[in-house]
Coordinates of N, CA and C and ligand atoms in Angstrom, one line a residue:
M242 N -10.5 9.7 23.0 CA -9.6 8.7 22.4 C -8.4 9.4 21.8
G243 N -7.3 8.8 21.7 CA -6.1 9.3 21.1 C -6.1 9.3 19.6
S244 N -4.9 9.5 19.0 CA -4.8 9.4 17.5 C -5.2 8.0 17.0
L245 N -5.5 8.0 15.7 CA -5.7 6.7 15.1 C -4.5 5.8 15.2
Y246 N -3.3 6.5 15.1 CA -2.0 5.7 15.3 C -2.0 5.0 16.7
E247 N -2.4 5.7 17.7 CA -2.4 5.1 19.0 C -3.5 4.0 19.1
R248 N -4.7 4.2 18.5 CA -5.7 3.2 18.6 C -5.4 2.0 17.8
L249 N -4.5 2.2 16.8 CA -4.1 1.0 16.0 C -3.1 0.2 16.8
G250 N -2.5 0.8 17.8 CA -1.5 0.1 18.6 C 0.0 0.5 18.4
G251 N 0.1 1.6 17.7 CA 1.5 2.2 17.5 C 2.4 1.5 16.6
S252 N 3.7 1.7 16.7 CA 4.7 1.3 15.8 C 4.8 -0.2 15.5
E253 N 4.7 -1.0 16.6 CA 4.8 -2.5 16.4 C 3.7 -3.0 15.7
S254 N 2.4 -2.5 16.0 CA 1.2 -3.0 15.3 C 1.3 -2.7 13.8
I255 N 1.7 -1.4 13.6 CA 1.7 -1.0 12.2 C 2.7 -1.8 11.4
T256 N 3.8 -2.1 11.9 CA 4.8 -2.9 11.3 C 4.3 -4.3 11.0
A257 N 3.6 -4.9 11.9 CA 3.0 -6.2 11.8 C 1.9 -6.2 10.7
V258 N 1.1 -5.1 10.7 CA 0.1 -5.0 9.7 C 0.7 -4.9 8.3
V259 N 1.7 -4.0 8.1 CA 2.3 -3.8 6.8 C 3.0 -5.1 6.3
E260 N 3.6 -5.9 7.2 CA 4.3 -7.1 6.8 C 3.3 -8.2 6.3
D261 N 2.2 -8.3 7.1 CA 1.1 -9.2 6.7 C 0.5 -8.8 5.3
F262 N 0.3 -7.5 5.2 CA -0.3 -7.0 3.9 C 0.6 -7.3 2.8
R263 N 1.9 -7.0 3.0 CA 2.9 -7.2 1.9 C 2.9 -8.7 1.5
D264 N 2.8 -9.6 2.5 CA 2.8 -11.0 2.1 C 1.6 -11.4 1.4
R265 N 0.4 -10.8 1.7 CA -0.8 -11.1 1.0 C -0.7 -10.6 -0.5
V266 N -0.2 -9.4 -0.6 CA -0.1 -8.8 -2.0 C 0.9 -9.7 -2.8
A267 N 2.0 -10.1 -2.2 CA 3.0 -10.9 -2.9 C 2.4 -12.2 -3.4
K268 N 1.4 -12.8 -2.8 CA 0.7 -14.0 -3.2 C -0.5 -13.8 -4.1
D269 N -0.9 -12.6 -4.3 CA -2.1 -12.3 -5.0 C -1.9 -12.1 -6.5
S270 N -2.2 -13.1 -7.3 CA -1.9 -13.0 -8.7 C -2.7 -11.9 -9.4
R271 N -3.7 -11.3 -8.7 CA -4.4 -10.2 -9.3 C -3.6 -8.9 -9.4
I272 N -2.5 -8.8 -8.5 CA -1.8 -7.6 -8.5 C -0.2 -7.8 -8.4
N273 N 0.2 -9.0 -8.1 CA 1.7 -9.1 -7.8 C 2.6 -8.9 -9.0
Q274 N 2.1 -8.9 -10.2 CA 3.0 -8.7 -11.3 C 3.5 -7.2 -11.3
K275 N 2.7 -6.3 -10.7 CA 3.1 -4.9 -10.7 C 4.4 -4.7 -9.9
F276 N 4.7 -5.6 -9.0 CA 5.9 -5.5 -8.1 C 7.1 -6.1 -8.6
A277 N 7.1 -6.5 -9.9 CA 8.2 -7.3 -10.5 C 9.6 -6.5 -10.3
K278 N 9.6 -5.2 -10.4 CA 10.9 -4.5 -10.4 C 11.1 -3.8 -9.1
T279 N 10.3 -4.1 -8.1 CA 10.3 -3.3 -6.9 C 11.3 -3.8 -5.8
D280 N 11.9 -2.9 -5.2 CA 12.8 -3.2 -4.0 C 11.8 -3.3 -2.8
L281 N 11.6 -4.5 -2.3 CA 10.6 -4.7 -1.3 C 11.0 -4.3 0.1
V282 N 12.3 -4.1 0.3 CA 12.8 -3.5 1.6 C 12.4 -2.1 1.7
R283 N 12.6 -1.4 0.5 CA 12.2 0.0 0.5 C 10.6 0.1 0.7
L284 N 9.9 -0.7 -0.1 CA 8.4 -0.6 0.0 C 7.9 -0.8 1.4
R285 N 8.5 -1.8 2.1 CA 8.0 -2.1 3.5 C 8.2 -0.8 4.3
Q286 N 9.4 -0.2 4.2 CA 9.7 1.0 5.0 C 8.8 2.2 4.6
M287 N 8.6 2.4 3.3 CA 7.8 3.5 2.9 C 6.3 3.3 3.4
L288 N 5.8 2.1 3.3 CA 4.4 1.9 3.8 C 4.3 2.1 5.3
I289 N 5.3 1.6 6.0 CA 5.3 1.9 7.5 C 5.3 3.4 7.8
D290 N 6.2 4.1 7.1 CA 6.3 5.6 7.4 C 5.0 6.3 7.0
Q291 N 4.4 5.9 5.8 CA 3.2 6.5 5.3 C 2.1 6.3 6.2
V292 N 1.8 5.1 6.6 CA 0.7 4.8 7.5 C 0.9 5.4 8.9
C293 N 2.1 5.4 9.4 CA 2.4 6.0 10.7 C 2.1 7.5 10.6
E294 N 2.6 8.2 9.6 CA 2.4 9.6 9.5 C 0.9 10.0 9.3
A295 N 0.3 9.2 8.4 CA -1.1 9.5 8.0 C -2.1 9.3 9.1
T296 N -1.7 8.5 10.1 CA -2.6 8.2 11.2 C -2.2 9.0 12.5
G297 N -1.3 10.0 12.3 CA -1.0 10.9 13.4 C 0.2 10.4 14.3
G298 N 1.0 9.5 13.8 CA 2.1 9.0 14.5 C 3.4 9.8 14.3
P299 N 4.5 9.5 15.0 CA 5.7 10.3 15.0 C 6.7 10.0 13.9
C300 N 6.1 9.8 12.6 CA 7.0 9.4 11.5 C 6.9 10.5 10.4
K301 N 7.9 10.4 9.5 CA 7.9 11.3 8.4 C 8.0 10.4 7.1
Y302 N 7.1 10.5 6.2 CA 7.1 9.8 5.0 C 8.1 10.5 4.0
T303 N 9.1 9.8 3.5 CA 10.1 10.5 2.6 C 10.0 9.9 1.2
G304 N 9.0 9.1 0.9 CA 9.0 8.5 -0.5 C 8.4 9.5 -1.5
R305 N 8.2 8.9 -2.7 CA 7.6 9.7 -3.8 C 6.1 9.9 -3.5
T306 N 5.5 10.9 -4.2 CA 4.1 11.1 -4.1 C 3.4 9.9 -4.7
M307 N 2.1 9.7 -4.4 CA 1.4 8.6 -4.9 C 1.3 8.7 -6.4
K308 N 1.2 9.9 -7.0 CA 1.1 10.1 -8.4 C 2.5 9.7 -9.1
E309 N 3.6 10.1 -8.5 CA 4.9 9.8 -9.0 C 5.2 8.3 -8.9
A310 N 4.9 7.7 -7.8 CA 5.2 6.3 -7.5 C 4.5 5.3 -8.4
H311 N 3.3 5.7 -8.8 CA 2.5 4.8 -9.6 C 2.3 5.2 -11.1
A312 N 3.0 6.2 -11.4 CA 2.9 6.7 -12.8 C 3.5 5.7 -13.8
G313 N 2.8 5.4 -14.8 CA 3.3 4.5 -15.9 C 3.1 3.0 -15.5
M314 N 2.5 2.7 -14.4 CA 2.3 1.3 -13.9 C 1.1 0.7 -14.5
K315 N 0.2 1.5 -15.1 CA -1.1 1.1 -15.7 C -1.9 0.3 -14.7
V316 N -2.1 0.7 -13.5 CA -2.9 0.1 -12.5 C -4.4 0.3 -12.9
T317 N -5.2 -0.8 -12.9 CA -6.6 -0.7 -13.2 C -7.4 -0.4 -12.0
S318 N -8.7 0.0 -12.1 CA -9.6 0.2 -11.0 C -9.8 -1.2 -10.3
G319 N -9.9 -2.3 -11.1 CA -10.0 -3.6 -10.5 C -8.8 -4.0 -9.6
E320 N -7.7 -3.6 -10.1 CA -6.5 -3.9 -9.3 C -6.4 -3.1 -8.0
F321 N -6.8 -1.8 -8.1 CA -6.9 -1.0 -6.9 C -7.9 -1.7 -5.9
D322 N -9.0 -2.1 -6.4 CA -10.0 -2.7 -5.4 C -9.4 -4.0 -4.9
A323 N -8.7 -4.8 -5.7 CA -8.1 -6.0 -5.2 C -7.1 -5.7 -4.0
L324 N -6.3 -4.7 -4.2 CA -5.4 -4.3 -3.1 C -6.1 -3.9 -1.8
V325 N -7.2 -3.2 -2.0 CA -8.0 -2.8 -0.8 C -8.6 -4.0 -0.2
Q326 N -9.0 -5.0 -1.0 CA -9.5 -6.3 -0.4 C -8.4 -7.0 0.4
D327 N -7.2 -7.0 -0.1 CA -6.1 -7.6 0.7 C -5.9 -6.9 2.0
L328 N -6.0 -5.5 2.0 CA -5.8 -4.8 3.2 C -6.9 -5.1 4.2
V329 N -8.2 -5.2 3.7 CA -9.3 -5.5 4.6 C -9.0 -6.9 5.2
A330 N -8.5 -7.9 4.4 CA -8.2 -9.2 5.0 C -7.2 -9.1 6.1
T331 N -6.2 -8.3 5.9 CA -5.1 -8.1 6.9 C -5.8 -7.5 8.2
F332 N -6.6 -6.4 8.0 CA -7.2 -5.8 9.2 C -8.1 -6.8 9.9
N333 N -8.8 -7.7 9.2 CA -9.6 -8.7 9.9 C -8.8 -9.7 10.6
H334 N -7.6 -10.1 10.0 CA -6.7 -11.0 10.6 C -6.2 -10.5 12.0
F335 N -6.0 -9.1 12.0 CA -5.5 -8.5 13.3 C -6.7 -8.0 14.2
K336 N -7.9 -8.3 13.7 CA -9.1 -7.9 14.5 C -9.1 -6.4 14.7
V337 N -8.7 -5.6 13.7 CA -8.8 -4.2 13.7 C -10.3 -3.9 13.7
G338 N -10.8 -3.0 14.6 CA -12.2 -2.6 14.7 C -12.7 -2.0 13.4
K339 N -14.0 -2.2 13.2 CA -14.6 -1.6 11.9 C -14.5 -0.1 11.8
A340 N -14.6 0.6 13.0 CA -14.4 2.1 13.0 C -13.1 2.5 12.5
E341 N -12.0 1.8 13.0 CA -10.6 2.1 12.6 C -10.4 1.8 11.1
Q342 N -11.0 0.6 10.7 CA -10.9 0.2 9.3 C -11.5 1.3 8.4
S343 N -12.7 1.8 8.8 CA -13.3 2.8 7.9 C -12.4 4.1 7.9
E344 N -11.8 4.4 9.0 CA -11.0 5.6 9.0 C -9.8 5.5 8.1
V345 N -9.2 4.3 8.1 CA -8.0 4.1 7.2 C -8.5 4.1 5.8
L346 N -9.6 3.4 5.5 CA -10.0 3.4 4.1 C -10.5 4.8 3.6
G347 N -11.0 5.6 4.6 CA -11.4 6.9 4.2 C -10.2 7.8 3.8
V348 N -9.0 7.5 4.4 CA -7.8 8.2 4.0 C -7.3 7.7 2.6
L349 N -7.5 6.4 2.4 CA -6.9 5.8 1.1 C -7.8 6.1 -0.1
G350 N -9.1 6.1 0.1 CA -10.0 6.2 -1.0 C -9.7 7.4 -1.9
P351 N -9.5 8.6 -1.4 CA -9.2 9.8 -2.2 C -7.9 9.7 -3.0
L352 N -7.0 8.7 -2.7 CA -5.8 8.5 -3.4 C -6.0 7.8 -4.7
K353 N -7.2 7.2 -4.9 CA -7.4 6.3 -6.1 C -7.1 7.0 -7.4
P354 N -7.6 8.3 -7.6 CA -7.3 8.9 -8.9 C -5.9 9.1 -9.2
D355 N -5.0 9.2 -8.1 CA -3.6 9.4 -8.3 C -2.9 8.1 -8.7
I356 N -3.6 7.0 -8.4 CA -2.9 5.7 -8.6 C -3.5 4.9 -9.8
V357 N -4.8 5.0 -10.0 CA -5.4 4.2 -11.1 C -5.2 5.0 -12.4
E358 N -4.7 4.3 -13.4 CA -4.5 4.9 -14.8 C -5.4 4.3 -15.8
V359 N -6.0 3.1 -15.5 CA -6.9 2.4 -16.5 C -8.2 2.1 -15.8
D360 N -9.3 2.7 -16.4 CA -10.6 2.5 -15.9 C -11.2 1.2 -16.4
S361 N -10.8 0.1 -15.7 CA -11.2 -1.3 -16.2 C -11.3 -2.2 -15.0
N362 N -12.2 -3.2 -15.1 CA -12.3 -4.2 -14.0 C -11.3 -5.3 -14.1
Q363 N -10.5 -5.2 -15.2 CA -9.5 -6.3 -15.4 C -8.5 -6.3 -14.2
V364 N -8.0 -7.5 -13.9 CA -6.9 -7.6 -12.9 C -5.8 -8.5 -13.5
G365 N -4.6 -8.5 -12.8 CA -3.5 -9.3 -13.3 C -2.9 -8.8 -14.5
T366 N -3.0 -7.5 -14.8 CA -2.4 -6.9 -16.0 C -0.9 -6.7 -15.7
A367 N -0.1 -6.8 -16.8 CA 1.4 -6.8 -16.6 C 1.9 -5.4 -16.3
L368 N 3.1 -5.3 -15.7 CA 3.8 -4.0 -15.5 C 4.4 -3.6 -16.8
P369 N 4.1 -2.4 -17.3 CA 4.7 -2.0 -18.6 C 6.2 -2.0 -18.5
S370 N 6.9 -2.4 -19.6 CA 8.4 -2.6 -19.5 C 9.0 -1.2 -19.3
T371 N 8.3 -0.1 -19.6 CA 8.9 1.2 -19.5 C 8.8 1.7 -18.0
Y372 N 8.2 1.0 -17.1 CA 8.0 1.5 -15.7 C 9.4 1.6 -15.1
Q373 N 9.6 2.8 -14.4 CA 10.9 3.0 -13.7 C 10.7 2.9 -12.2
P374 N 11.2 1.9 -11.5 CA 11.0 1.8 -10.1 C 11.8 2.8 -9.3
A375 N 11.5 3.0 -8.1 CA 12.3 3.9 -7.2 C 13.6 3.2 -6.9
P376 N 14.7 4.0 -6.7 CA 15.9 3.4 -6.3 C 15.8 2.6 -5.0
A377 N 16.6 1.5 -4.8 CA 16.6 0.8 -3.6 C 17.1 1.7 -2.5
L378 N 16.7 1.4 -1.2 CA 17.1 2.1 -0.1 C 18.6 1.8 0.1
T379 N 19.4 2.8 0.6 CA 20.8 2.4 1.0 C 20.8 2.2 2.4
H380 N 21.4 1.2 2.9 CA 21.4 0.8 4.3 C 22.6 1.3 5.0
Ligands
HEM566 C1 -4.4 3.3 -1.6 C2 -3.7 2.5 -2.2 C3 -2.2 2.6 -2.3 C4 -1.3 3.2 -1.4 C5 -1.6 4.0 -0.2 C6 0.0 2.9 -2.0 C7 1.2 3.3 -1.4 C8 2.5 3.2 -1.9 C9 3.7 3.7 -1.4 C10 3.8 4.5 -0.1 C11 4.7 3.3 -2.2 C12 6.2 3.6 -2.0 C13 6.6 4.8 -2.9 C14 8.1 5.0 -2.9 O1 8.9 4.0 -2.7 O2 8.6 6.2 -3.0 C15 4.1 2.5 -3.2 C16 4.8 1.9 -4.2 C17 4.3 1.0 -5.1 N1 2.9 0.7 -5.3 FE1 1.4 1.4 -4.2 N2 -0.1 2.1 -3.1 C18 -1.4 1.9 -3.3 C19 -2.0 1.2 -4.4 C20 -1.3 0.4 -5.2 C21 -1.9 -0.5 -6.2 C22 -3.4 -0.7 -6.4 C23 -0.8 -1.1 -6.8 C24 -0.8 -2.2 -7.9 C25 -1.7 -3.0 -8.1 C26 0.4 -0.6 -6.3 C27 1.7 -0.9 -6.6 C28 2.8 -0.3 -6.2 C29 4.1 -0.7 -6.6 C30 4.5 -1.8 -7.7 C31 5.0 0.1 -5.9 C32 6.6 0.1 -6.0 C33 7.0 1.2 -6.9 C34 8.5 1.1 -7.1 O3 9.1 0.0 -7.4 O4 9.1 2.2 -7.0 N3 0.1 0.3 -5.3 N4 2.7 2.4 -3.1

């Protein structure tokens, strides 16, 4: 079998998955407050590049490290788990196989300590006013 990127269906599939996931997150009151200051055009592109590169595709992720991007956001463990649940819902929507799902989740799990700052099951916590978002992409 080829790379996970190929098994997921390449660029078009990854774009469709990222857009469905973005829409689920935007509607999810457990986590959507964290995106209050975010440039969503940039976020869409960064997620596409990150997933493409991490799964062995021909892309280069040029965004901030996971530690930098989420620093000062005060994401809780409960919010991290909520985001993973939204991702699993997206995978099921596109009928991504369980083996591929576990491979992707296996890549994401180790990022948790870089993203979670608050060890709590609480969800829907506010974005601290001191949070500095990344600059918008220039088109
Ligand atoms: C494994 C889980 C996660 C991955 C792989 C991930 C990945 C990313 C990536 C690639 C970016 C773009 C960074 C950049 O623009 O330079 C980003 C930004 C962001 N992430 Fe995450 N993220 C994860 C979990 C979370 C969670 C749990 C939350 C909140 C509940 C969150 C909230 C955000 C927000 C608000 C931004 C935008 C930051 C900004 O405006 O600059 N992320 N994330």
